[in-house]
Short mmCIF file of C-alpha atoms in Angstrom, two decimals:
data_model
loop_
_atom_site.label_atom_id
_atom_site.label_comp_id
_atom_site.label_asym_id
_atom_site.label_seq_id
_atom_site.Cartn_x
_atom_site.Cartn_y
_atom_site.Cartn_z
CA MET L 1 181.62 129.06 -13.51
CA ASN L 2 177.95 128.14 -13.51
CA ARG L 3 177.69 127.74 -17.10
CA SER L 4 177.00 124.44 -18.81
CA SER L 5 179.28 122.76 -21.02
CA ASN L 6 177.48 124.29 -24.07
CA ASN L 7 178.87 127.92 -22.93
CA LYS L 8 175.01 129.09 -22.94
CA PRO L 9 174.05 131.45 -20.09
CA PRO L 10 171.91 130.12 -17.38
CA LEU L 11 168.10 130.53 -18.03
CA ARG L 12 166.71 133.64 -16.37
CA ARG L 13 163.03 134.19 -14.57
CA LEU L 14 160.71 135.34 -17.45
CA ALA L 15 158.26 136.56 -15.15
CA SER L 16 157.11 136.75 -11.63
CA PRO L 17 154.16 134.55 -10.70
CA ALA L 18 152.19 137.70 -10.11
CA ALA L 19 152.46 139.01 -13.46
CA VAL L 20 151.70 135.54 -15.01
CA LEU L 21 148.76 135.30 -12.90
CA ALA L 22 147.58 139.08 -14.15
CA ALA L 23 148.16 138.21 -17.78
CA VAL L 24 146.23 134.98 -17.53
CA LEU L 25 143.14 136.67 -15.73
CA GLY L 26 143.45 139.53 -18.39
CA LEU L 27 143.28 136.84 -21.07
CA ALA L 28 140.31 134.98 -19.55
CA LEU L 29 138.56 138.14 -19.15
CA ALA L 30 138.83 139.17 -22.76
CA ALA L 31 137.76 135.62 -23.70
CA CYS L 32 134.67 135.93 -21.83
CA GLY L 33 134.03 139.07 -23.80
CA GLY L 34 134.17 141.48 -20.33
CA THR L 35 131.07 142.64 -21.24
CA VAL L 36 129.53 146.12 -20.76
CA PRO L 37 126.12 146.14 -19.46
CA PRO L 38 123.62 148.22 -21.81
CA PRO L 39 123.75 151.87 -21.07
CA ASN L 40 120.30 152.08 -19.93
CA ASP L 41 120.57 154.63 -17.29
CA GLN L 42 122.94 156.76 -19.72
CA LEU L 43 120.19 156.39 -22.58
CA ALA L 44 117.62 157.62 -20.33
CA SER L 45 119.64 160.73 -19.19
CA SER L 46 120.63 161.61 -22.85
CA GLN L 47 116.94 161.50 -23.80
CA ALA L 48 116.02 163.57 -20.69
CA ALA L 49 118.56 166.37 -21.63
CA ILE L 50 117.42 166.36 -25.49
CA ARG L 51 113.50 166.73 -24.12
CA ALA L 52 114.80 169.63 -21.78
CA ALA L 53 116.57 171.47 -24.43
CA ASP L 54 113.66 171.01 -26.75
CA GLU L 55 111.02 172.38 -24.32
CA MET L 56 113.51 175.23 -23.64
CA GLY L 57 113.18 176.01 -27.34
CA ALA L 58 116.45 175.15 -28.58
CA GLY L 59 115.06 174.92 -32.01
CA SER L 60 114.60 178.45 -32.37
CA ASP L 61 118.52 179.37 -31.97
CA PRO L 62 120.76 178.28 -34.86
CA GLN L 63 123.69 177.15 -32.59
CA ALA L 64 121.44 175.39 -30.27
CA THR L 65 119.69 173.90 -33.05
CA LEU L 66 122.82 172.53 -34.28
CA HIS L 67 124.22 170.88 -31.16
CA LEU L 68 120.43 169.61 -30.67
CA LYS L 69 120.50 167.79 -34.09
CA LEU L 70 124.22 166.17 -33.55
CA ALA L 71 122.69 164.90 -30.07
CA ARG L 72 119.51 163.28 -31.56
CA GLU L 73 121.94 161.83 -34.34
CA GLN L 74 124.55 160.46 -31.65
CA LEU L 75 121.32 159.21 -29.81
CA GLU L 76 120.00 157.12 -32.65
CA LYS L 77 123.60 155.98 -33.31
CA ALA L 78 123.74 154.70 -29.86
CA LYS L 79 120.57 152.60 -30.05
CA GLN L 80 122.05 150.97 -33.11
CA GLN L 81 125.14 150.12 -31.16
CA MET L 82 123.17 148.88 -28.13
CA GLN L 83 121.20 146.56 -30.52
CA ALA L 84 124.25 145.41 -31.81
CA GLU L 85 125.82 144.82 -28.20
CA ASP L 86 128.49 147.25 -28.48
CA ASN L 87 127.62 148.84 -25.26
CA GLU L 88 131.03 150.66 -24.97
CA SER L 89 130.52 152.59 -27.92
CA ALA L 90 127.12 153.20 -27.53
CA THR L 91 128.07 154.73 -24.02
CA ARG L 92 130.49 156.97 -25.42
CA LEU L 93 127.63 158.04 -28.08
CA LEU L 94 125.30 158.80 -25.25
CA GLN L 95 127.68 160.66 -23.21
CA ARG L 96 128.11 162.88 -26.28
CA ALA L 97 124.60 163.16 -26.96
CA GLU L 98 123.85 164.47 -23.49
CA ALA L 99 126.79 166.72 -23.83
CA ASP L 100 125.45 168.18 -27.05
CA ALA L 101 121.95 168.42 -25.34
CA GLU L 102 123.18 170.27 -22.40
CA LEU L 103 125.02 172.62 -24.65
CA ALA L 104 121.69 173.16 -26.86
CA LEU L 105 120.07 173.90 -23.72
CA ALA L 106 122.40 176.28 -22.23
CA LEU L 107 122.55 178.43 -25.80
CA ALA L 108 118.77 178.55 -25.60
CA LYS L 109 118.74 180.02 -21.90
CA VAL L 110 121.42 182.35 -23.00
CA ARG L 111 119.05 183.35 -25.93
CA SER L 112 115.88 183.28 -23.60
CA THR L 113 117.85 185.52 -21.04
CA GLN L 114 119.16 188.03 -23.43
CA ALA L 115 115.64 188.60 -25.12
CA GLU L 116 114.05 188.93 -21.58
CA ALA L 117 117.52 191.77 -20.83
CA GLN L 118 116.17 193.68 -23.69
CA GLU L 119 112.43 193.47 -22.88
CA ALA L 120 113.72 194.81 -19.31
CA LEU L 121 115.59 197.79 -21.26
CA LYS L 122 112.93 198.56 -23.08
CA GLN L 123 110.55 198.97 -20.22
CA VAL L 124 113.24 201.26 -18.52
CA ASP L 125 113.48 203.36 -21.71
CA LYS L 126 109.48 203.65 -21.74
CA LEU L 127 109.83 204.69 -18.10
CA LYS L 128 112.44 207.43 -18.47
CA GLN L 129 110.21 209.08 -21.55
CA THR L 130 107.43 209.06 -19.32
CA GLY L 131 109.28 211.22 -16.56
CA VAL L 132 109.45 208.08 -14.08
CA LYS L 133 113.19 207.51 -12.23
#
């Protein structure tokens, strides 16, 4: 048999060289911080989405107002995270802020379109009353 005199099994290979290298590289990246760059583009995109929702009148619709408020809060939290150099969290907050602002914009557009449709129906009713077909 291949066993030594103390009856212990032979040592097995614990890991392949590639696995060891991957683990060492992973630890090295973690030690270096693997820093995420500041999400400046996402910040600008989120701010633009909030401005667009504001300009479309999201503040006059209760649901849109709620989402716009959430977007602003997330934007402010993201700025704080960026100052603390937690750019990964800041990126996620900015993505949520942009999504909430876009939802507020969509809700405002729906409200505006519904108002325009109501106005058009009123015009049709007026024309019918005057006898125009």
